[in-house]
Steps between C-alpha positions, in 0.01 A plus 500: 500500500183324615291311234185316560577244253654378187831593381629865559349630166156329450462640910604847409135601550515416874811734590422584857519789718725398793495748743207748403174585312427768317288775604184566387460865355209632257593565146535851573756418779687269290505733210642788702788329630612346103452900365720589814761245408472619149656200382651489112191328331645182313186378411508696185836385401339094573204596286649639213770226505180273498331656235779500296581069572397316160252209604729172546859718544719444823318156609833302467602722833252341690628137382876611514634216777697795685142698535347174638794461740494840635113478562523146701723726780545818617792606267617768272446467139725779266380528136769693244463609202597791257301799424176434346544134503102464681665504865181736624254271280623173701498649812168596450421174390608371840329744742182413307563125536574566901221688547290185428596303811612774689291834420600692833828393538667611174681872518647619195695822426626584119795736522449761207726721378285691298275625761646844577374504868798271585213324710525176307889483495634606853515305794208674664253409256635163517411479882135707441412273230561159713369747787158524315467152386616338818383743762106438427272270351158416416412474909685837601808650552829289622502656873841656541431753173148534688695622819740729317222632271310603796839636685552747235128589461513621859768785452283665256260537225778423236643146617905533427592275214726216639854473464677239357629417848100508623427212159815254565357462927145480369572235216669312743216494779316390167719213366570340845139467552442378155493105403646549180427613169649602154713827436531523113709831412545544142766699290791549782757655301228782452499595848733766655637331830489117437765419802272691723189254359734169532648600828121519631385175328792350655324547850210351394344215712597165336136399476448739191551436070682776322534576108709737301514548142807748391739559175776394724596186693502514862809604716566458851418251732119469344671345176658246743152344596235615240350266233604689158298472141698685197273571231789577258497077562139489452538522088256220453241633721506892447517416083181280532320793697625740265379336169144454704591854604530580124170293372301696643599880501540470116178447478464868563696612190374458153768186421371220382589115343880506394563805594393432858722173564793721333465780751447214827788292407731804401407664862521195675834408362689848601298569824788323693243437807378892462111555499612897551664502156226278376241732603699830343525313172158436425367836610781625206352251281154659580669813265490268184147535444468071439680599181704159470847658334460782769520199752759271356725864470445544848605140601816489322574818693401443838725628802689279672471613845254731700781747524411491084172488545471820679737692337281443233163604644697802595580569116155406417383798795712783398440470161173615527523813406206713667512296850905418582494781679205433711641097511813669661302659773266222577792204545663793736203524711476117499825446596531733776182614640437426858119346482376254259316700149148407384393601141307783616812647673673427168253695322512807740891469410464543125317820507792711728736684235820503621613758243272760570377398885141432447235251528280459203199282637234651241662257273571192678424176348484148577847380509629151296821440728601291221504767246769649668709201665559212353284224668784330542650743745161583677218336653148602628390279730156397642450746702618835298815483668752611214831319510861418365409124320719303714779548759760427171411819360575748782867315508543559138409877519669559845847303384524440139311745309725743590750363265262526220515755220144578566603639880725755349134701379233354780781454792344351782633534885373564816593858567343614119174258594434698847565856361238399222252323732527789789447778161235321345330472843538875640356622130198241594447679827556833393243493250226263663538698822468867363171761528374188815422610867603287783140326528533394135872281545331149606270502156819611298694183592205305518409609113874481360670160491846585522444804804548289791842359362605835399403684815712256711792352339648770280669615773683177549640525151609833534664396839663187288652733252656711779647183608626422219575820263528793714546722110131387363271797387178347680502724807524786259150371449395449770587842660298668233206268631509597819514936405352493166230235610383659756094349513622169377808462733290612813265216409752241436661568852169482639461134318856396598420610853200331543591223393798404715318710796704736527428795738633847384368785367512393088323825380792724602833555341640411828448168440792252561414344142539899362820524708620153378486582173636837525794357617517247215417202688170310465248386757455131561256437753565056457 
């Protein structure tokens, strides 16, 4: 690592390139290569984790003598930590406080579970993410992803996407021209392939700091030489930030004087180092109305895990009468669809009728999520994106609701999720797709929120069901689509075709997506 002066921290600013510049580009040029790369974008996950930090929370990680070490020499640093204990806050915390002294040399990735492209929890999105940060900056682009970028543009007007192979030689040209710098990578137990992520770190040049925060302690030769923090250790610390934590987000419910110090000191006291399960229990206590017996009922019967705590919010869901139904369907599609819901798409979802396969968009109306879901459960964020609350919650409903009593009338699995999803979405076509001509199809998806999802990906979950349940009634379905249909299934293939370029004839039978589904299987152009 090459500093210009001071110790290895106060210097960070003056990382150097050692062996190359970065190449100038216009904005344009720069911005074509990052929508090529179409790297996961993690800067949503810092900013909401941001948004959501309580002014004066997580500081004692930046004083914590193990932090301090690990920032005086190129090191790794492992933070652990059960579920919900503020991991994501802290790390957050800590890219922010890197960024000061070192605002070009701090790459971050936070593995998600919950994002349903897998992007943000496989080992390729891993590699694009550092790939994205690493590979340009505010001069130009790094150039050995300039020289592969332009090696790709040459075979054709739709660059190839690289390979994971391509990423790992390119992040290496990177990183061994590279002084040094910060890779922060939040949540590890939430990605898919953490050896694979590990076994690449482990290659890294010496000159360069790494951070993990996970559920679990490290294993392997990495726990051998990593600085470790345990925040189940931390009680001190994480009880301090949760009572400041506390003091001010009650100030958003209508509790006041006695009451108020009750409901701080009763949360504080069964937390055990959890803001997650604080969080939960003061959006329940939002139900009381400020009505103090209300609240001091609800504290003497407050869950004692999350496990509790959702099980719960799933009562509290499916006991609505007029909506459980509609609950059901939504956490299906949130659990298993394969791009990321906004509310609009959520809307669009509302108005299809499974029960007697039609759309009823005359009388769509602005959606409260929160009607329907328990808030606790699901999350809009800042940008519309509609959302399972927190990693926590897809576990529960993947693993333990199943157990519940509840289950036995809303079951939820991933072969019953996909057969819903891939109905729901050929009744959307169907309908919004009928009495068109071709010349019309572009304004039709432009005009319906959900028509672009639906176009593409219900054949995927029709092609996961054959996977997975060769005796499910959805190609029933979808064979009367395709002869009963006949306007709206010519237009759809002319969608689908178009947009994965392919090249046959859609607007005769001959078609191999007619033949295809003839012979029971379904086309899957990814």
């Amino acid at each position: 690592m090459t500093l210009l002066s001071g110790n290895a921290f106060q210097g960070a600013s003056h990382f150097t390139i050692k062996h190359a510049t970065f190449t100038a580009v216009s904005n344009d040029e720069k911005e074509k290569i990052q929508k090529w790369l179409n790297a996961p974008d993690c800067t949503t996950n810092f900013q909401a984790a941001d948004d959501q930090r309580t002014k004066g929370t997580g500081q004692w990680i930046l004083n914590h003598p193990k932090y301090i070490q690990w920032k005086k020499s190129p090191n790794a640093l492992w933070i652990q930590g059960k579920a919900g204990s503020g991991k994501t806050i802290l790390s957050t915390t800590i890219i922010r406080d890197l960024k000061q002294a070192a605002p070009e040399n701090v790459w971050y990735h936070y593995f998600d579970s919950r994002d349903n492209t897998g992007q943000k929890s496989k080992y390729r999105g891993f590699l694009l993410s550092l790939l994205h940060w690493a590979g340009a900056n505010s001069t130009g682009i790094h150039p050995a992803l300039k020289t592969f970028f332009d090696k790709c543009s040459s075979q054709g007007l739709s660059a190839p996407s690289p390979t994971v192979e391509d990423l790992e030689m390119i992040l290496k040209q990177v990183f061994k021209t590279l002084g040094g710098g910060y890779v922060v990578l939040d949540a590890m137990d939430e990605g898919s392939e953490p050896l694979k992520v590990l076994e690449w770190l482990e290659n890294l040049p010496e000159q360069f700091y790494i951070l993990f925060t996970s559920r679990y302690s490290p294993e392997g030769s990495i726990a051998m030489r990593c600085l470790q923090i345990s925040l189940d250790s931390r009680t001190a610390e994480i009880d301090d930030d949760i009572g400041i934590y506390l003091d001010q987000e009650i100030k958003k419910y209508n509790i006041k004087g006695d009451l108020r110090d009750e409901v701080i000191s009763t949360l504080k006291e069964k937390a055990q180092g959890q803001f997650r399960w604080v969080d939960c229990q003061l959006r329940a206590l939002e139900d009381c109305g400020g009505i103090p017996g209300a609240v001091r009922d609800a504290l003497v019967d407050l869950p004692e895990d999350l496990e509790q705590t959702y099980n719960q919010a799933i009562d509290r869901t499916f006991r609505k009468k007029g909506t459980k139904q509609y609950a059901h369907h939504l956490l299906l599609w949130l659990l298993y669809s394969l791009e990321p819901l906004d509310v609009e798409m959520v809307e669009e979802i509302l108005t299809i009728d499974l029960k007697n396969n039609r759309v009823e968009k005359d009388n769509k109306i602005s959606v409260q999520i929160h009607a329907i879901i328990d808030s606790t459960l699901v999350a809009v964020a800042a940008n519309s994106n509609v959302q399972l609350a927190h990693a926590s919650v897809k576990e529960f409903l993947i693993v333990q609701y199943s157990l519940s009593h509840t289950a036995r009338v809303f079951p939820i699995n991933e072969v019953l999720a996909h057969e819903k999803i891939a109905q729901t979405c050929i009744i959307y076509v169907r309908q919004i797709m009928q009495f068109i001509d071709i010349n019309s199809i572009s304004s039709v998806l432009e005009k319906n929120p959900l028509s672009v999802y639906a176009v593409i990906f219900w054949t995927e979950h029709a092609r996961c069901i054959e996977e997975k349940d060769s005796k499910s009634q959805l190609h029933h379905i979808i064979v009367e689509f395709a002869t009963t249909g006949m306007q709206s299934f010519h237009n759809w293939t002319n969608a689908y075709a178009d947009f994965w370029d392919l090249e046959w004839d859609i607007w005769e039978d001959t078609s191999p997506i007619y033949y295809l589904i003839m012979e029971g299987r379904t086309p899957c152009c990814i």
